[in-house]
Short mmCIF file of N, CA and C in Angstrom, two decimals:
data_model
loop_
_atom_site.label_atom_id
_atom_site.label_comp_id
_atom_site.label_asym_id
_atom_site.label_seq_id
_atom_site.Cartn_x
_atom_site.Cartn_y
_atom_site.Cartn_z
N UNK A 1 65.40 3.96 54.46
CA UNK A 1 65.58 5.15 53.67
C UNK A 1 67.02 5.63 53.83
N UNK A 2 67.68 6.21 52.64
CA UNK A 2 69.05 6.47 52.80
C UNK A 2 68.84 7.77 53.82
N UNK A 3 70.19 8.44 54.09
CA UNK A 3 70.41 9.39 54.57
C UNK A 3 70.37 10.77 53.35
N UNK A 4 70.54 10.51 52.31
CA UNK A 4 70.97 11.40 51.41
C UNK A 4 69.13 11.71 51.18
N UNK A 5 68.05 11.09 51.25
CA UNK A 5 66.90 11.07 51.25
C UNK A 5 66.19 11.83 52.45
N UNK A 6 66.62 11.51 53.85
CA UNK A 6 66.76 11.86 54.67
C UNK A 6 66.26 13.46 54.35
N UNK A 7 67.92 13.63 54.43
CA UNK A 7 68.09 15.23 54.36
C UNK A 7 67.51 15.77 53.36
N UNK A 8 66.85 15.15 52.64
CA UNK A 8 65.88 16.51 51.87
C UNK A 8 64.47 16.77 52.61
N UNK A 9 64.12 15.96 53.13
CA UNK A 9 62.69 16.16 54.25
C UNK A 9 62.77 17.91 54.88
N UNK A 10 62.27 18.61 55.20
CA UNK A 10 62.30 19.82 55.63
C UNK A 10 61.99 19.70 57.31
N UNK A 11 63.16 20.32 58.02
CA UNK A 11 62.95 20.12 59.71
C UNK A 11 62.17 21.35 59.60
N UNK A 12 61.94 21.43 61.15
CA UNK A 12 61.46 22.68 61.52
C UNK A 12 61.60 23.94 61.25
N UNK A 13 62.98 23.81 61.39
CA UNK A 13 63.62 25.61 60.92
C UNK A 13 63.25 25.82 59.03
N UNK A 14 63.39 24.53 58.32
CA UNK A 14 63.60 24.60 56.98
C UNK A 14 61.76 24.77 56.66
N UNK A 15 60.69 24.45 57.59
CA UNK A 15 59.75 24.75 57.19
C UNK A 15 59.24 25.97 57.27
N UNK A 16 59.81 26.32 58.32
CA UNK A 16 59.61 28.03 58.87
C UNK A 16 59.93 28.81 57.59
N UNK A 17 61.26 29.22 57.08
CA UNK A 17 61.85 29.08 56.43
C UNK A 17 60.97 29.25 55.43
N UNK A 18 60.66 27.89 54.55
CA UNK A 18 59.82 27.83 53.35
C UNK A 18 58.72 28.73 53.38
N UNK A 19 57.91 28.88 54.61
CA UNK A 19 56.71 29.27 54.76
C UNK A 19 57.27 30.58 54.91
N UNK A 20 58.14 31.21 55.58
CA UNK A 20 58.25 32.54 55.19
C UNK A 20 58.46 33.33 53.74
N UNK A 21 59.47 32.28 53.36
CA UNK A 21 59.63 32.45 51.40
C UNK A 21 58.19 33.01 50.57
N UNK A 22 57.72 31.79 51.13
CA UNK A 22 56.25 31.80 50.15
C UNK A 22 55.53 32.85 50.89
N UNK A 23 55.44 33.34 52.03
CA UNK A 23 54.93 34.68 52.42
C UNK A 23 55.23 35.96 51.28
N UNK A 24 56.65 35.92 51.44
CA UNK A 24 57.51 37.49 51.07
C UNK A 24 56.59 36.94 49.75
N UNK A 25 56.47 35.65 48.76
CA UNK A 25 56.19 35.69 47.59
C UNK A 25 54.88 36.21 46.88
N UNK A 26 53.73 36.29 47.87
CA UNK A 26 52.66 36.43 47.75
C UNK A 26 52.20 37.94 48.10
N UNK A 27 53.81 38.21 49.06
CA UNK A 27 53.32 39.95 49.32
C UNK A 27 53.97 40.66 47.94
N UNK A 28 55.10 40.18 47.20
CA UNK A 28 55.26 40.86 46.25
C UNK A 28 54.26 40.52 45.37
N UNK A 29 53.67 39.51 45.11
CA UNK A 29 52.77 39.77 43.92
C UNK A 29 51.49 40.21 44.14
N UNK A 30 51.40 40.45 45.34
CA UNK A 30 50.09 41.72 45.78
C UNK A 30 50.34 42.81 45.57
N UNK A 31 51.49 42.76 45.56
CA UNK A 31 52.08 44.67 45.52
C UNK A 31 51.87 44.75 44.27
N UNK A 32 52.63 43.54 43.14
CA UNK A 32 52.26 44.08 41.81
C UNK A 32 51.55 44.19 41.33
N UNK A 33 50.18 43.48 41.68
CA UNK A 33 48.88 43.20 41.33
C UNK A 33 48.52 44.83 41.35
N UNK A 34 48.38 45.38 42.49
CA UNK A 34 48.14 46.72 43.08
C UNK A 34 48.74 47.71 42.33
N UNK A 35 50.20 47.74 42.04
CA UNK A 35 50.55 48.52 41.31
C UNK A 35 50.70 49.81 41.68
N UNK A 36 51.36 50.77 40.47
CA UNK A 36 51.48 51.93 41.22
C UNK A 36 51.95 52.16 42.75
N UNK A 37 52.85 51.80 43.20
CA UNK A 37 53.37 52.10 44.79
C UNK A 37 52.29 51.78 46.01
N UNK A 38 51.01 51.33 45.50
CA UNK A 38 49.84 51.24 46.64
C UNK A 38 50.08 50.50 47.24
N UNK A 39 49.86 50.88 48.69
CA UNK A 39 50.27 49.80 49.78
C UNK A 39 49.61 48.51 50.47
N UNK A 40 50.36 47.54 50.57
CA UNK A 40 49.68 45.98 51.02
C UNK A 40 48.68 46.25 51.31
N UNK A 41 48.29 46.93 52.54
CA UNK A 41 47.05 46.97 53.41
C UNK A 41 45.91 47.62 52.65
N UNK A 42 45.80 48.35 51.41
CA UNK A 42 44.99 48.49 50.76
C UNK A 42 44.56 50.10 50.97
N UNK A 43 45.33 50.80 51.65
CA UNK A 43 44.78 52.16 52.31
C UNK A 43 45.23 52.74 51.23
N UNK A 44 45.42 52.61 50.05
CA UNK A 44 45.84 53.72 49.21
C UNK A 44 44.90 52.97 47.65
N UNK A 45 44.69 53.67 47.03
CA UNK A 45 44.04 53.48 45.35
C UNK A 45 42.61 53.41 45.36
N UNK A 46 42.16 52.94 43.55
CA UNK A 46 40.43 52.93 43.76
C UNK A 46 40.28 52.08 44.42
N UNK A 47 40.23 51.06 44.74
CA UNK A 47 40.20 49.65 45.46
C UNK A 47 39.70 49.99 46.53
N UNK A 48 40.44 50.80 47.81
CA UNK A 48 40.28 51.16 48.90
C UNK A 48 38.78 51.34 49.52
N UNK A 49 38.92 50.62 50.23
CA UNK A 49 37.39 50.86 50.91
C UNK A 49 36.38 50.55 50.70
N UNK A 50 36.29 49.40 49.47
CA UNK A 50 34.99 48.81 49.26
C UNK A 50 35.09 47.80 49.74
N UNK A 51 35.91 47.04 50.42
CA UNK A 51 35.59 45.26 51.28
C UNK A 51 35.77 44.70 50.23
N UNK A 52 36.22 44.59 49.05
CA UNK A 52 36.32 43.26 48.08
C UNK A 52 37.46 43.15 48.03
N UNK A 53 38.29 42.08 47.63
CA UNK A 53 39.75 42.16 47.57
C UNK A 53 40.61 42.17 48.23
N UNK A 54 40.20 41.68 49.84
CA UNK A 54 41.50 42.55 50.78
C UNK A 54 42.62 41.32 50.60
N UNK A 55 43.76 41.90 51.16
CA UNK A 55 44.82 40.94 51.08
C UNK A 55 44.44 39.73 51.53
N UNK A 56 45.24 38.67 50.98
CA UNK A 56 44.44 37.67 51.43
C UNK A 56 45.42 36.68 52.47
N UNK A 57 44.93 36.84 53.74
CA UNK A 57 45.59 35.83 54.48
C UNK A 57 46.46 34.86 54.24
N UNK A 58 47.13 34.77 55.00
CA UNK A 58 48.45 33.10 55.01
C UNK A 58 47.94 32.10 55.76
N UNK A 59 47.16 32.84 56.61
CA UNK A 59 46.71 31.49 57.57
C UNK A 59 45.41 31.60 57.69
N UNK A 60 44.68 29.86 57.78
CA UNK A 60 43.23 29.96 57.98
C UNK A 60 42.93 31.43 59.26
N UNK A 61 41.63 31.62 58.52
CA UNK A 61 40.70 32.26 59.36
C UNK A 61 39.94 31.28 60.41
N UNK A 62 40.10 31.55 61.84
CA UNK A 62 38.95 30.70 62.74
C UNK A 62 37.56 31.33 62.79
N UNK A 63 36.76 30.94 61.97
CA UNK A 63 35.17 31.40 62.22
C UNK A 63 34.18 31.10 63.45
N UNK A 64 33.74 32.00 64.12
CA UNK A 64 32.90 31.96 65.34
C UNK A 64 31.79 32.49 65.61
N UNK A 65 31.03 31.74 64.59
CA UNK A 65 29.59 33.27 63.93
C UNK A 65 29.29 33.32 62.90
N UNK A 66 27.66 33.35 62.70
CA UNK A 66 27.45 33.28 61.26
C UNK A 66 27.69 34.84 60.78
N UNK A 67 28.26 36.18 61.85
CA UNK A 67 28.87 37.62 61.49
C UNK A 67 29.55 37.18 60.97
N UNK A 68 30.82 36.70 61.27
CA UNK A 68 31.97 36.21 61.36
C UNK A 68 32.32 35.73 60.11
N UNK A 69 31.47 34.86 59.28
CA UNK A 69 31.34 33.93 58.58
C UNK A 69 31.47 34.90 56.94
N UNK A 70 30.13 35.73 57.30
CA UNK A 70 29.52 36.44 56.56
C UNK A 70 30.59 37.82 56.22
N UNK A 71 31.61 38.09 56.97
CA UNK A 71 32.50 38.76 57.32
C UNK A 71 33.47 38.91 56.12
N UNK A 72 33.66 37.29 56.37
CA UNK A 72 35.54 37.25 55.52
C UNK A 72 34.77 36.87 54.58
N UNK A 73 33.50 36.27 54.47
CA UNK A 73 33.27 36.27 52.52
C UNK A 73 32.63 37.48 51.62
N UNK A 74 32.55 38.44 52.74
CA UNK A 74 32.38 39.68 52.21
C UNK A 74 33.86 40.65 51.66
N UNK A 75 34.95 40.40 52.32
CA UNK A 75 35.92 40.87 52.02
C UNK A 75 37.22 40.34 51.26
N UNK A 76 36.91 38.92 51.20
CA UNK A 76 37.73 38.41 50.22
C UNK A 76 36.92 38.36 49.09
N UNK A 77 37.71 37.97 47.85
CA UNK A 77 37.17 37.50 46.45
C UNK A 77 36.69 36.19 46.32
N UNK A 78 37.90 35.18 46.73
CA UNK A 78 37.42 33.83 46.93
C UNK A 78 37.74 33.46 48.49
N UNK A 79 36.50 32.78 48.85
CA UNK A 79 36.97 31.98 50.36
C UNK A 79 36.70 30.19 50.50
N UNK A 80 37.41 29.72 51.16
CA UNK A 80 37.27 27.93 50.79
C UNK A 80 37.19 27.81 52.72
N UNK A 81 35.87 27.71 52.70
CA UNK A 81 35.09 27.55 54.18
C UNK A 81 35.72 25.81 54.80
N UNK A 82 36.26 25.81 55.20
CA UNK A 82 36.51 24.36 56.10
C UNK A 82 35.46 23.93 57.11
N UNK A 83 34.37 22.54 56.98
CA UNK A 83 33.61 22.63 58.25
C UNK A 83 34.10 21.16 58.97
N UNK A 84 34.42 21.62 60.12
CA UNK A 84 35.10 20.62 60.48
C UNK A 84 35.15 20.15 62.34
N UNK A 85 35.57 19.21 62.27
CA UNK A 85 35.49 18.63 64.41
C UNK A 85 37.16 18.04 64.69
N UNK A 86 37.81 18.66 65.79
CA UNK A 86 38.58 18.27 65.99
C UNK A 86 39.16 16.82 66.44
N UNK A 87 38.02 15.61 66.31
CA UNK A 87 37.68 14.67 66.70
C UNK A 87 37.98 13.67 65.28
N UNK A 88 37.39 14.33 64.21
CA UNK A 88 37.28 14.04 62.75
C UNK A 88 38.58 13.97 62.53
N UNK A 89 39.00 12.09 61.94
CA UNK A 89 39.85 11.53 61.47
C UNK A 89 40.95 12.25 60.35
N UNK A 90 39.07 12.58 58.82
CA UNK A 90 39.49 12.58 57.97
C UNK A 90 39.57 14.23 57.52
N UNK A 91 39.38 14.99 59.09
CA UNK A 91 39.13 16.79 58.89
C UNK A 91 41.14 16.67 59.12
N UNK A 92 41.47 16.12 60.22
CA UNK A 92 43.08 15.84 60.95
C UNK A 92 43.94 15.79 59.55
N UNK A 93 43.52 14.64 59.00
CA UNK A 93 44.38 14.24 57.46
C UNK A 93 44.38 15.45 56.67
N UNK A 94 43.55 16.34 56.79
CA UNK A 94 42.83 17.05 55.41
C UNK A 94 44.10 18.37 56.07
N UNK A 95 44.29 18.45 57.49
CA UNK A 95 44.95 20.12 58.06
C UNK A 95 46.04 20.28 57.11
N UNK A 96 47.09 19.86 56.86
CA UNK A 96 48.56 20.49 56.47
C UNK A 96 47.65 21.06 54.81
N UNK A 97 46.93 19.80 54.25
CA UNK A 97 46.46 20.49 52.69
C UNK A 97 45.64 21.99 53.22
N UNK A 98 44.60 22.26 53.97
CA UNK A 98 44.38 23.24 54.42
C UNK A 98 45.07 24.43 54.76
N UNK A 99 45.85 24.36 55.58
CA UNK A 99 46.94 25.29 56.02
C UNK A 99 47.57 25.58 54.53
N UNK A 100 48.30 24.57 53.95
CA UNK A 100 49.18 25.15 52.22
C UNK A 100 48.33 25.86 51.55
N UNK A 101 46.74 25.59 51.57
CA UNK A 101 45.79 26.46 50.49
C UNK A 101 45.98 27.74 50.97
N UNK A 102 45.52 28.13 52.61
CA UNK A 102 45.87 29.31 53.24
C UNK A 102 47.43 30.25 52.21
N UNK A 103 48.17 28.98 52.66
CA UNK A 103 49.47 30.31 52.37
C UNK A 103 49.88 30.43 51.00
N UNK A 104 49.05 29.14 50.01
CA UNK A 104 49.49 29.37 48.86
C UNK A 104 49.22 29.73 47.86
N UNK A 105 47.66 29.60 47.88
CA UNK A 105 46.78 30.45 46.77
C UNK A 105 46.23 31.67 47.36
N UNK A 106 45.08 32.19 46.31
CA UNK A 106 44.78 33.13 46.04
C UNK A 106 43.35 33.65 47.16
N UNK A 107 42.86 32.45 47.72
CA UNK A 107 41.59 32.09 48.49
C UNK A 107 42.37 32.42 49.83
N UNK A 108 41.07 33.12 50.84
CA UNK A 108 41.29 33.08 52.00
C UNK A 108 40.60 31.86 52.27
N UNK A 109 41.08 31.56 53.56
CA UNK A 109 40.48 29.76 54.03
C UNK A 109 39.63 30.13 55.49
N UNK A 110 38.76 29.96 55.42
CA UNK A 110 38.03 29.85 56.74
C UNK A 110 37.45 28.39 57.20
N UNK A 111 37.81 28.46 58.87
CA UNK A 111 38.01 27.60 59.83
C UNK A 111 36.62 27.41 60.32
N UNK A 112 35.68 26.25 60.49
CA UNK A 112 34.46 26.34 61.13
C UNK A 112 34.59 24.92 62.11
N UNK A 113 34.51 25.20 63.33
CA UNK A 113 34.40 24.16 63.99
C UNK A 113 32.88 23.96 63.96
N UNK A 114 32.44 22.64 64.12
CA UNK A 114 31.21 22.39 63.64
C UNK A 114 30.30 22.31 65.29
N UNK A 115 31.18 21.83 65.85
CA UNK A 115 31.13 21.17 67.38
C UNK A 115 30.73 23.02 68.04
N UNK A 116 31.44 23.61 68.00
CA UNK A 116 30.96 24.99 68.44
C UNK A 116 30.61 25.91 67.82
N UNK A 117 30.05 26.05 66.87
CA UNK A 117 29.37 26.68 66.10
C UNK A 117 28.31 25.89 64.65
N UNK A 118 27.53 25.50 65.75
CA UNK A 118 26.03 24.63 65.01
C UNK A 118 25.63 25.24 63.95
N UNK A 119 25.38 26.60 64.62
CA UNK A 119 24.33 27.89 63.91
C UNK A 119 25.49 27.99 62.72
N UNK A 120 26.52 27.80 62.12
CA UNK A 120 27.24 28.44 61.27
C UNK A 120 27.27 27.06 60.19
N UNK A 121 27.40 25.86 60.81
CA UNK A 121 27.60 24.75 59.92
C UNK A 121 25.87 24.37 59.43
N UNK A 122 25.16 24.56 60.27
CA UNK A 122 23.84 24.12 59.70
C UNK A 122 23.58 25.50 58.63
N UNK A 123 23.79 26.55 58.57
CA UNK A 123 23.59 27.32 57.51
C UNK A 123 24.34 27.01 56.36
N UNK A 124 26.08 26.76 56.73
CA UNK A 124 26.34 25.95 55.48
C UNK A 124 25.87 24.84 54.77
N UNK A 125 25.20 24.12 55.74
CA UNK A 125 24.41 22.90 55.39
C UNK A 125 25.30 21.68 55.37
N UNK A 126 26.11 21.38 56.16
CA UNK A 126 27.04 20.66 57.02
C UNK A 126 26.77 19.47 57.20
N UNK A 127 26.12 18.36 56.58
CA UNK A 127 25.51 17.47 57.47
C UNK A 127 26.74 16.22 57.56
N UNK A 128 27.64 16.29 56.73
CA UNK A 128 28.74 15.23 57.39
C UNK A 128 30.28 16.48 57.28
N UNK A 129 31.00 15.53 58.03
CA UNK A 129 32.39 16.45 57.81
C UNK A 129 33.73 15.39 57.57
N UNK A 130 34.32 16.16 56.88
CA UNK A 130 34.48 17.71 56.68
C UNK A 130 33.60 18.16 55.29
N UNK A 131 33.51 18.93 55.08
CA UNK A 131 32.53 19.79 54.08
C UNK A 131 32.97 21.21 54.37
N UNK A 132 33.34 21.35 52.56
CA UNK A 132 34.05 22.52 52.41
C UNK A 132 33.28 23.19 50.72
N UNK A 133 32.87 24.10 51.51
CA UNK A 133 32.41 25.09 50.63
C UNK A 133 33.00 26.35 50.41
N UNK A 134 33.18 26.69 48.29
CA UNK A 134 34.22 27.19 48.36
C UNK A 134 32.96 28.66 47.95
N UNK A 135 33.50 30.00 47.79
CA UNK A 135 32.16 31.19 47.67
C UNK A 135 33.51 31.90 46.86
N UNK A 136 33.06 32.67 45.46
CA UNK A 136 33.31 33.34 44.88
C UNK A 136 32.55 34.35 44.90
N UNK A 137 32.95 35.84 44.97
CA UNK A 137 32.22 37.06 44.61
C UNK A 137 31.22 37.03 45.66
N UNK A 138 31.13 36.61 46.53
CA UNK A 138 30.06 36.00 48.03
C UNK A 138 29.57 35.50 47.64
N UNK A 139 29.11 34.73 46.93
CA UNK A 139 28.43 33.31 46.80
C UNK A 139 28.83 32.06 46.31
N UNK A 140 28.15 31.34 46.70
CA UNK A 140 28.68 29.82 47.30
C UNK A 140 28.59 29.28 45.51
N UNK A 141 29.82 28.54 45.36
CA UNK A 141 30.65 28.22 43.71
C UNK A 141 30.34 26.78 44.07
N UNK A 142 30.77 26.20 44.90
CA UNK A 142 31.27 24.60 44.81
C UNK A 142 30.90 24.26 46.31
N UNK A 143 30.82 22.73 46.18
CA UNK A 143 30.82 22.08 47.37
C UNK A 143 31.42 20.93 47.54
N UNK A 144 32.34 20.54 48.38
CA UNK A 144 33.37 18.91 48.63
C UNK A 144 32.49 18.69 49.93
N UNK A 145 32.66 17.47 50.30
CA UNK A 145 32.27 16.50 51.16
C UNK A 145 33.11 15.74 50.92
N UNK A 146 33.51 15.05 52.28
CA UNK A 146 34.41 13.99 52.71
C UNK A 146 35.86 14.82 52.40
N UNK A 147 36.99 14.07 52.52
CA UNK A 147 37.98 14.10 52.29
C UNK A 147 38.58 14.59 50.87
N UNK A 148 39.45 15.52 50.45
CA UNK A 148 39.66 15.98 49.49
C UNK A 148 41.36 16.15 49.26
N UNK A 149 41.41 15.19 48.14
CA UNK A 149 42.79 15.72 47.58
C UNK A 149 43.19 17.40 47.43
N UNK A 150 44.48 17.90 47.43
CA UNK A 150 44.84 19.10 47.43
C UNK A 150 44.62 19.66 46.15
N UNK A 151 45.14 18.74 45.51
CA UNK A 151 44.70 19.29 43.77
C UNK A 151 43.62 19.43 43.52
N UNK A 152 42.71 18.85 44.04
CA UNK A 152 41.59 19.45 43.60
C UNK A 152 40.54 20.65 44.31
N UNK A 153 40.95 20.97 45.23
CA UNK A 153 40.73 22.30 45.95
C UNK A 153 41.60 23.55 45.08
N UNK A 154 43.04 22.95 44.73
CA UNK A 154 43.32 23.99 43.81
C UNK A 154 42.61 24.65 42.87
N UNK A 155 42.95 23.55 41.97
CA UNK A 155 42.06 23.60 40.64
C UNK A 155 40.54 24.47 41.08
N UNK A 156 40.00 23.99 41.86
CA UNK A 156 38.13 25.00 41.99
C UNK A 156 38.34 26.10 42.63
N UNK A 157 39.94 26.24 43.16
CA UNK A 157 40.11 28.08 43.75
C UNK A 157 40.79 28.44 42.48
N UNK A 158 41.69 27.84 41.68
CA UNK A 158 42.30 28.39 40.80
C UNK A 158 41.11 29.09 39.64
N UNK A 159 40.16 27.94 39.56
CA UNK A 159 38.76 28.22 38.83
C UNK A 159 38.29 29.40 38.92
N UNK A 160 38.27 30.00 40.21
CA UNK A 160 37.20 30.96 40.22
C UNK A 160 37.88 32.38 40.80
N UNK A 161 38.92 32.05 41.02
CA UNK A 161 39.79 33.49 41.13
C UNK A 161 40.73 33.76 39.88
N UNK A 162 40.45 33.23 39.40
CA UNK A 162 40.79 33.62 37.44
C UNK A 162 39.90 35.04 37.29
#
């Protein structure tokens, strides 16, 4: 590989970097979404205080509980449940697409280790992994099994947070 190729790869600092970009980008278009001067955290407008809608995370959620579980799909709009073992080949391959859904769409992402939390994956109904179930409006929209291209996790969050 040339050098001139090289240097477009993103080091460490340049990913930081990116990932902060796309932060600031997602807090301004929450703000505009919101409108009227109302603030990120949601403490101001009608919105306030009903649990639907809250800002939506950059980074997976770690779930530890079917509370827990029941929690963040009560307070987001869309959530894309990850069930997964740190052991799992094709859960390892699947992390960086995971983590980008976190910071780049519209879905909060929740984290289920399967290995410590039985009671949470057998309610999802888990029986191979990874298995990712995505819940609109709190209830369960879609279901992947096995390994999943990024585009197409888009596309079924882009689907349902329309």
């Amino acid at each position: 590989m040339s050098d001139a190729a090289d240097a477009d790869e993103p080091t460490g600092d340049d990913a930081k970097t990116e990932r902060e970009r796309i932060r600031e980008r997602k807090r301004r278009e929450l703000e505009a979404r919101l409108g009227d001067g109302e603030a990120v955290d949601g403490s101001a407008g009608p919105d306030a205080g009903d649990g639907r809608g809250a800002a939506t995370p950059s980074e997976p959620i770690h779930v530890n509980g079917t509370d827990e579980l029941r929690r963040a799909v009560d307070e987001h709009d869309v959530v894309l449940v990850d069930c997964y073992a740190d052991w799992c080949g094709p859960c390892q391959m699947m992390e960086p697409a995971i983590e980008a859904l976190a910071a780049e769409t519209d879905a909060a992402v929740a984290k289920v280790d399967v290995d410590a939390n039985q009671a949470v994956a057998q309610q999802l109904g888990a029986r191979s992994i990874p298995t990712l179930v995505l819940y609109a409006d709190g209830e369960a929209v879609d279901r992947f099994v096995g390994a999943q291209d990024r585009a197409t996790l888009e596309s079924a969050i882009a689907e349902h947070a329309a």
